[in-house]
Amino acid sequence: MVFDEIDRKLLHLLQNDSKQTNKALAHQLNLSVTAVYERIRKLEKNGIVKNYVALVDKSKVQKDFVAFCHIKLVQHSQEYVVKFEREVNLLNEVLECYHLSGDYDYLLKVLVKDMKSFREFMVEKLTKIDHIGSTHSMFMINEVKHTTAITL
């Protein structure tokens, strides 16, 4: 899909506040409400806009201990990779999981209440997944930048 300037502005506005009405968006873009509706529908149909979500303040729900876990599998066979990925997707504490090149195979972003909860997660959940050879964890000191918006 080729984006024009209006599509770019519309995506910017939606990424900043997807609860805006089509009327409010139309006003900001100098378009009709129908034109905005059609553009949004086209973006959704083409899979550009995948979801609308609420971003929760992790500190207000006592889930502000962020850890990053490097995972190394014992072997890189398809069976081990598929099994690990299937099982890690079931862990609610894991917000993000990336298959990487380099020294480690995966990077997980884990969100829990505190260090005690992180230890419980590691001992009772993560390390029970078969085929994990080693883990290396780091903890967030301060969140310097966090965004979900993609600039076009």
mmCIF file of N, CA, C and O in Angstrom, residues 1-3 18 21 25 27 37 48 51 58 64 69-71 73 86 91 104 120 122 128 134 136 139 147 150:
data_model
loop_
_atom_site.group_PDB
_atom_site.id
_atom_site.type_symbol
_atom_site.label_atom_id
_atom_site.label_comp_id
_atom_site.label_asym_id
_atom_site.label_seq_id
_atom_site.Cartn_x
_atom_site.Cartn_y
_atom_site.Cartn_z
ATOM 1 N N MET A 1 0.843 -1.184 0.000
ATOM 2 C CA MET A 1 0.000 0.000 0.000
ATOM 3 C C MET A 1 0.881 1.238 0.000
ATOM 4 O O MET A 1 1.828 1.325 0.770
ATOM 5 N N VAL A 2 0.549 2.186 -0.842
ATOM 6 C CA VAL A 2 1.276 3.450 -0.915
ATOM 7 C C VAL A 2 0.546 4.471 -0.044
ATOM 8 O O VAL A 2 -0.669 4.621 -0.137
ATOM 9 N N PHE A 3 1.293 5.145 0.819
ATOM 10 C CA PHE A 3 0.716 6.130 1.725
ATOM 11 C C PHE A 3 0.871 7.527 1.146
ATOM 12 O O PHE A 3 1.960 7.902 0.729
ATOM 13 N N SER A 18 -6.263 6.686 19.588
ATOM 14 C CA SER A 18 -7.170 5.956 18.693
ATOM 15 C C SER A 18 -8.634 6.082 19.112
ATOM 16 O O SER A 18 -9.515 5.606 18.407
ATOM 17 N N THR A 21 -12.897 10.477 17.669
ATOM 18 C CA THR A 21 -13.997 10.176 16.752
ATOM 19 C C THR A 21 -13.566 10.484 15.327
ATOM 20 O O THR A 21 -12.627 11.257 15.091
ATOM 21 N N LEU A 25 -11.162 13.515 13.858
ATOM 22 C CA LEU A 25 -10.079 13.270 12.900
ATOM 23 C C LEU A 25 -10.323 14.043 11.606
ATOM 24 O O LEU A 25 -9.401 14.634 11.040
ATOM 25 N N HIS A 27 -11.899 16.798 11.194
ATOM 26 C CA HIS A 27 -11.622 18.222 11.438
ATOM 27 C C HIS A 27 -10.115 18.504 11.357
ATOM 28 O O HIS A 27 -9.693 19.476 10.743
ATOM 29 N N TYR A 37 -13.495 7.788 7.496
ATOM 30 C CA TYR A 37 -13.971 6.430 7.730
ATOM 31 C C TYR A 37 -13.435 5.480 6.662
ATOM 32 O O TYR A 37 -12.947 4.384 6.981
ATOM 33 N N ILE A 48 -2.591 -2.655 7.892
ATOM 34 C CA ILE A 48 -1.696 -1.606 8.402
ATOM 35 C C ILE A 48 -2.063 -1.312 9.854
ATOM 36 O O ILE A 48 -1.196 -1.261 10.727
ATOM 37 N N ASN A 51 -4.717 -3.442 15.400
ATOM 38 C CA ASN A 51 -5.464 -3.485 16.653
ATOM 39 C C ASN A 51 -5.616 -2.090 17.219
ATOM 40 O O ASN A 51 -4.842 -1.193 16.904
ATOM 41 N N LYS A 58 2.018 0.771 33.979
ATOM 42 C CA LYS A 58 2.444 -0.400 34.753
ATOM 43 C C LYS A 58 2.638 -0.108 36.232
ATOM 44 O O LYS A 58 2.418 -0.971 37.067
ATOM 45 N N ASP A 64 5.672 -2.917 37.716
ATOM 46 C CA ASP A 64 6.670 -2.028 37.139
ATOM 47 C C ASP A 64 8.112 -2.508 37.315
ATOM 48 O O ASP A 64 9.055 -1.749 37.178
ATOM 49 N N CYS A 69 15.512 -10.826 29.577
ATOM 50 C CA CYS A 69 16.150 -12.128 29.727
ATOM 51 C C CYS A 69 16.674 -12.618 28.384
ATOM 52 O O CYS A 69 15.908 -12.748 27.429
ATOM 53 N N HIS A 70 17.969 -12.865 28.342
ATOM 54 C CA HIS A 70 18.551 -13.529 27.174
ATOM 55 C C HIS A 70 18.414 -15.028 27.402
ATOM 56 O O HIS A 70 18.686 -15.522 28.502
ATOM 57 N N ILE A 71 18.017 -15.729 26.369
ATOM 58 C CA ILE A 71 17.824 -17.172 26.453
ATOM 59 C C ILE A 71 18.686 -17.844 25.396
ATOM 60 O O ILE A 71 18.695 -17.421 24.238
ATOM 61 N N LEU A 73 19.195 -21.633 23.786
ATOM 62 C CA LEU A 73 18.693 -23.007 23.724
ATOM 63 C C LEU A 73 19.874 -23.968 23.667
ATOM 64 O O LEU A 73 20.952 -23.608 23.208
ATOM 65 N N ARG A 86 6.274 -21.753 21.388
ATOM 66 C CA ARG A 86 4.891 -22.076 21.780
ATOM 67 C C ARG A 86 4.717 -21.873 23.287
ATOM 68 O O ARG A 86 3.750 -21.269 23.740
ATOM 69 N N LEU A 91 3.237 -17.569 28.598
ATOM 70 C CA LEU A 91 3.663 -16.906 29.837
ATOM 71 C C LEU A 91 3.177 -15.457 29.852
ATOM 72 O O LEU A 91 3.666 -14.616 29.090
ATOM 73 N N TYR A 104 23.003 -15.066 21.987
ATOM 74 C CA TYR A 104 21.797 -15.632 22.581
ATOM 75 C C TYR A 104 20.748 -15.835 21.495
ATOM 76 O O TYR A 104 20.745 -15.161 20.470
ATOM 77 N N GLU A 120 10.284 -16.007 41.236
ATOM 78 C CA GLU A 120 9.239 -17.030 41.099
ATOM 79 C C GLU A 120 8.980 -17.341 39.627
ATOM 80 O O GLU A 120 8.829 -18.510 39.249
ATOM 81 N N MET A 122 11.106 -17.014 37.121
ATOM 82 C CA MET A 122 12.255 -17.741 36.586
ATOM 83 C C MET A 122 12.246 -19.202 37.035
ATOM 84 O O MET A 122 12.401 -20.110 36.228
ATOM 85 N N LYS A 128 11.466 -24.007 33.571
ATOM 86 C CA LYS A 128 10.811 -25.307 33.406
ATOM 87 C C LYS A 128 10.571 -25.631 31.929
ATOM 88 O O LYS A 128 10.193 -26.757 31.613
ATOM 89 N N SER A 134 20.796 -21.833 28.833
ATOM 90 C CA SER A 134 21.213 -20.829 29.817
ATOM 91 C C SER A 134 20.365 -19.575 29.666
ATOM 92 O O SER A 134 19.737 -19.343 28.636
ATOM 93 N N HIS A 136 20.341 -15.226 30.911
ATOM 94 C CA HIS A 136 21.082 -14.075 31.433
ATOM 95 C C HIS A 136 20.075 -12.951 31.567
ATOM 96 O O HIS A 136 19.428 -12.580 30.583
ATOM 97 N N PHE A 139 17.989 -5.950 34.578
ATOM 98 C CA PHE A 139 16.826 -5.267 35.111
ATOM 99 C C PHE A 139 16.841 -3.796 34.723
ATOM 100 O O PHE A 139 17.890 -3.160 34.716
ATOM 101 N N THR A 147 7.848 4.111 23.316
ATOM 102 C CA THR A 147 6.805 4.528 22.407
ATOM 103 C C THR A 147 6.261 3.323 21.669
ATOM 104 O O THR A 147 6.957 2.313 21.533
ATOM 105 N N ILE A 150 4.924 4.308 15.279
ATOM 106 C CA ILE A 150 5.870 4.131 14.194
ATOM 107 C C ILE A 150 5.768 5.356 13.288
ATOM 108 O O ILE A 150 4.687 5.669 12.787
#
